[in-house]
Tab-separated table of C-alpha atoms in Angstrom:
chain	number	residue	atom	x	y	z
A	1	HIS	CA	241.946	60.257	-20.450
A	2	ALA	CA	241.436	60.944	-16.748
A	3	LEU	CA	239.433	64.091	-17.537
A	4	LEU	CA	237.177	62.197	-19.909
A	5	ALA	CA	236.589	59.405	-17.409
A	6	ALA	CA	235.764	61.833	-14.590
A	7	ARG	CA	233.337	63.913	-16.662
A	8	PRO	CA	229.746	62.665	-16.507
A	9	LEU	CA	228.072	61.928	-19.812
A	10	SER	CA	225.349	64.306	-20.803
A	11	GLY	CA	222.919	64.827	-23.649
A	12	ARG	CA	223.221	62.537	-26.634
A	13	HIS	CA	226.235	60.672	-25.219
A	14	SER	CA	224.438	59.617	-22.041
A	15	ARG	CA	221.537	58.210	-24.072
A	16	GLU	CA	223.990	56.299	-26.267
A	17	ALA	CA	225.856	54.928	-23.253
A	18	SER	CA	222.674	53.793	-21.506
A	19	ALA	CA	221.335	52.248	-24.719
A	20	ILE	CA	224.533	50.312	-25.260
A	21	GLY	CA	224.702	48.912	-21.733
A	22	PRO	CA	227.718	47.998	-19.665
A	23	GLU	CA	231.056	47.311	-21.247
A	24	PRO	CA	231.670	43.646	-22.022
A	25	ALA	CA	234.189	41.768	-19.903
A	26	HIS	CA	237.569	41.440	-21.582
A	27	THR	CA	238.855	37.932	-22.089
A	28	THR	CA	242.089	36.594	-23.431
A	29	GLU	CA	240.399	33.622	-25.090
A	30	PRO	CA	239.774	33.936	-28.832
A	31	ALA	CA	236.233	33.560	-30.107
A	32	PRO	CA	235.205	30.033	-31.127
A	33	GLY	CA	236.236	29.322	-34.701
A	34	TYR	CA	238.700	32.246	-34.783
A	35	HIS	CA	241.895	31.450	-36.639
A	36	PRO	CA	244.421	34.317	-36.557
A	37	HIS	CA	246.193	33.356	-39.791
A	38	VAL	CA	242.867	33.308	-41.684
A	39	ALA	CA	241.774	36.645	-40.188
A	40	ASP	CA	245.166	38.222	-40.974
A	41	ALA	CA	244.958	37.040	-44.592
A	42	GLY	CA	241.513	38.613	-44.946
A	43	VAL	CA	242.725	41.909	-43.497
A	44	LYS	CA	245.789	41.907	-45.753
A	45	GLN	CA	243.635	41.187	-48.804
A	46	LYS	CA	241.201	43.975	-47.857
A	47	THR	CA	243.930	46.529	-47.229
A	48	GLY	CA	245.678	45.481	-50.443
A	49	LEU	CA	242.488	46.111	-52.407
A	50	VAL	CA	241.965	49.452	-50.658
A	51	LEU	CA	245.551	50.437	-51.420
A	52	LEU	CA	245.201	49.425	-55.067
A	53	THR	CA	241.972	51.423	-55.410
A	54	LEU	CA	243.422	54.541	-53.792
A	55	ALA	CA	246.682	54.302	-55.746
A	56	SER	CA	244.672	53.925	-58.971
A	57	GLY	CA	242.697	57.043	-58.112
A	58	GLN	CA	245.887	58.996	-57.458
A	59	PHE	CA	247.424	57.663	-60.679
A	60	LEU	CA	244.388	58.734	-62.701
A	61	MET	CA	244.184	62.222	-61.175
A	62	THR	CA	247.863	62.860	-61.865
A	63	LEU	CA	247.857	61.282	-65.319
A	64	ASP	CA	244.866	63.328	-66.419
A	65	SER	CA	246.528	66.601	-65.458
A	66	SER	CA	249.831	65.780	-67.133
A	67	VAL	CA	248.373	64.246	-70.316
A	68	MET	CA	246.405	67.372	-71.147
A	69	ASN	CA	249.536	69.506	-70.794
A	70	VAL	CA	251.556	67.192	-73.032
A	71	SER	CA	248.927	66.954	-75.767
A	72	ILE	CA	247.801	70.587	-76.011
A	73	ALA	CA	248.398	70.960	-79.757
A	74	THR	CA	246.721	67.661	-80.644
A	75	VAL	CA	243.667	68.323	-78.472
A	76	ALA	CA	243.375	71.874	-79.852
A	77	LYS	CA	243.312	70.467	-83.382
A	78	ASP	CA	240.798	67.734	-82.440
A	79	VAL	CA	238.264	70.132	-80.948
A	80	GLY	CA	238.863	72.919	-83.454
A	81	THR	CA	240.294	75.523	-81.122
A	82	THR	CA	243.592	77.210	-80.338
A	83	VAL	CA	246.343	76.321	-77.906
A	84	THR	CA	245.114	79.252	-75.805
A	85	GLY	CA	241.674	77.639	-75.635
A	86	ILE	CA	243.150	74.393	-74.314
A	87	GLN	CA	245.322	76.305	-71.853
A	88	THR	CA	242.127	77.987	-70.640
A	89	ALA	CA	240.517	74.569	-70.100
A	90	ILE	CA	243.595	73.400	-68.173
A	91	THR	CA	243.586	76.504	-66.007
A	92	LEU	CA	239.848	76.205	-65.326
A	93	TYR	CA	240.260	72.530	-64.337
A	94	THR	CA	242.971	73.491	-61.872
A	95	LEU	CA	240.905	76.383	-60.487
A	96	VAL	CA	237.732	74.305	-60.082
A	97	MET	CA	239.652	71.506	-58.383
A	98	ALA	CA	241.558	73.896	-56.091
A	99	MET	CA	238.478	75.958	-55.253
A	100	LEU	CA	236.466	72.860	-54.294
A	101	MET	CA	239.215	70.838	-52.576
A	102	ILE	CA	238.402	72.026	-49.032
A	103	PRO	CA	234.617	71.784	-49.533
A	104	GLY	CA	235.235	68.336	-51.053
A	105	GLY	CA	237.039	67.279	-47.887
A	106	LYS	CA	234.151	68.607	-45.796
A	107	VAL	CA	231.666	66.663	-47.918
A	108	GLY	CA	233.728	63.562	-47.159
A	109	SER	CA	233.503	64.339	-43.441
A	110	LEU	CA	229.737	64.718	-43.658
A	111	ILE	CA	228.738	61.793	-45.870
A	112	GLY	CA	231.739	59.514	-45.360
A	113	ARG	CA	235.043	59.334	-47.200
A	114	LYS	CA	234.218	56.145	-49.054
A	115	ARG	CA	230.935	57.591	-50.312
A	116	ALA	CA	232.645	60.869	-51.294
A	117	PHE	CA	235.324	58.892	-53.143
A	118	SER	CA	232.661	56.860	-54.960
A	119	ILE	CA	230.569	59.904	-55.895
A	120	GLY	CA	233.733	61.677	-57.034
A	121	CYS	CA	234.589	58.703	-59.259
A	122	VAL	CA	231.111	58.777	-60.843
A	123	ILE	CA	231.301	62.536	-61.495
A	124	TYR	CA	234.853	62.189	-62.778
A	125	GLY	CA	233.800	59.321	-65.055
A	126	ALA	CA	230.923	61.383	-66.454
A	127	GLY	CA	233.385	64.193	-67.091
A	128	SER	CA	235.808	61.825	-68.813
A	129	LEU	CA	233.048	60.514	-71.076
A	130	THR	CA	231.929	64.047	-71.897
A	131	THR	CA	235.521	65.062	-72.611
A	132	ALA	CA	236.097	62.040	-74.851
A	133	LEU	CA	233.012	62.924	-76.893
A	134	ALA	CA	233.751	66.672	-77.016
A	135	GLN	CA	233.688	68.174	-80.492
A	136	ASN	CA	234.289	71.762	-79.383
A	137	LEU	CA	235.925	73.784	-76.628
A	138	THR	CA	232.684	74.475	-74.735
A	139	VAL	CA	231.913	70.778	-74.260
A	140	LEU	CA	235.571	70.106	-73.404
A	141	ILE	CA	235.491	72.800	-70.715
A	142	PHE	CA	232.226	71.419	-69.316
A	143	GLY	CA	233.485	67.818	-69.229
A	144	TRP	CA	237.111	68.298	-68.323
A	145	SER	CA	237.306	71.563	-66.431
A	146	LEU	CA	233.998	71.438	-64.577
A	147	LEU	CA	232.931	67.803	-64.120
A	148	GLU	CA	236.386	66.292	-63.796
A	149	GLY	CA	237.436	69.192	-61.545
A	150	ILE	CA	234.481	68.552	-59.222
A	151	GLY	CA	235.182	64.806	-59.233
A	152	ALA	CA	238.863	65.350	-58.444
A	153	ALA	CA	237.944	67.708	-55.590
A	154	LEU	CA	235.967	64.872	-53.989
A	155	ILE	CA	238.463	62.114	-54.779
A	156	LEU	CA	241.776	63.641	-53.684
A	157	PRO	CA	240.862	64.558	-50.073
A	158	ALA	CA	239.111	61.205	-49.708
A	159	ILE	CA	242.277	59.369	-50.774
A	160	VAL	CA	244.275	60.944	-47.958
A	161	ALA	CA	241.553	60.293	-45.373
A	162	LEU	CA	240.938	56.722	-46.541
A	163	VAL	CA	244.617	55.854	-46.192
A	164	ALA	CA	244.543	57.201	-42.627
A	165	GLY	CA	241.344	55.332	-41.844
A	166	ASN	CA	242.280	51.973	-43.356
A	167	PHE	CA	245.870	51.546	-42.232
A	168	PRO	CA	247.313	51.416	-38.732
A	169	PRO	CA	249.740	54.212	-37.802
A	170	ALA	CA	252.742	51.960	-38.388
A	171	GLY	CA	251.550	51.071	-41.921
A	172	ARG	CA	250.529	54.566	-43.027
A	173	PRO	CA	253.920	55.807	-44.235
A	174	ARG	CA	254.206	52.796	-46.542
A	175	ALA	CA	250.614	53.192	-47.768
A	176	TYR	CA	251.016	56.933	-48.375
A	177	GLY	CA	254.313	56.246	-50.117
A	178	LEU	CA	252.744	53.697	-52.467
A	179	VAL	CA	249.790	55.969	-53.264
A	180	MET	CA	252.098	58.905	-53.996
A	181	ALA	CA	254.407	56.638	-56.021
A	182	ALA	CA	251.424	55.847	-58.258
A	183	GLY	CA	251.056	59.572	-58.855
A	184	ALA	CA	254.771	59.895	-59.606
A	185	ILE	CA	254.570	57.024	-62.111
A	186	ALA	CA	251.707	58.811	-63.858
A	187	VAL	CA	253.857	61.905	-64.365
A	188	ALA	CA	256.752	59.888	-65.777
């Protein structure tokens, strides 16, 4: 921190610092109307909702992958294809998701993790709807392998980053554990 404090601000940072003004004086007095137990309850409720949302996303991503593997024969019959066709769709889903996972994380860095998570959910939902309505292998591959794969590639990196951004370091192991437990339940 000593190096950062000694280094003069330049460029964009100096403009930001001058626009912000001097640092406010630190006081030990709480703001008028501040009640710690009310504020703590609001934070706990917010983090609980965030945790539930992220765990649900993890549950859905894991469930989707495992359900398709379990129901290969039934899905093949429903869409009028072979087991090999369904295995192709499964493989393509995995490849699309894996290929776009790092770019999906970068998109989250650029536009914000919450926005990336939300966009991923919309794309994933469109893929799920397309998959549910699929009458042949081509539509199934488009909905499940492509759209759901793209959605998952945005959602999964965002889940990890959103846990880190919404929970203090001491609470992260518990939050990560609960999110991953949701994925484990989906496999079971």
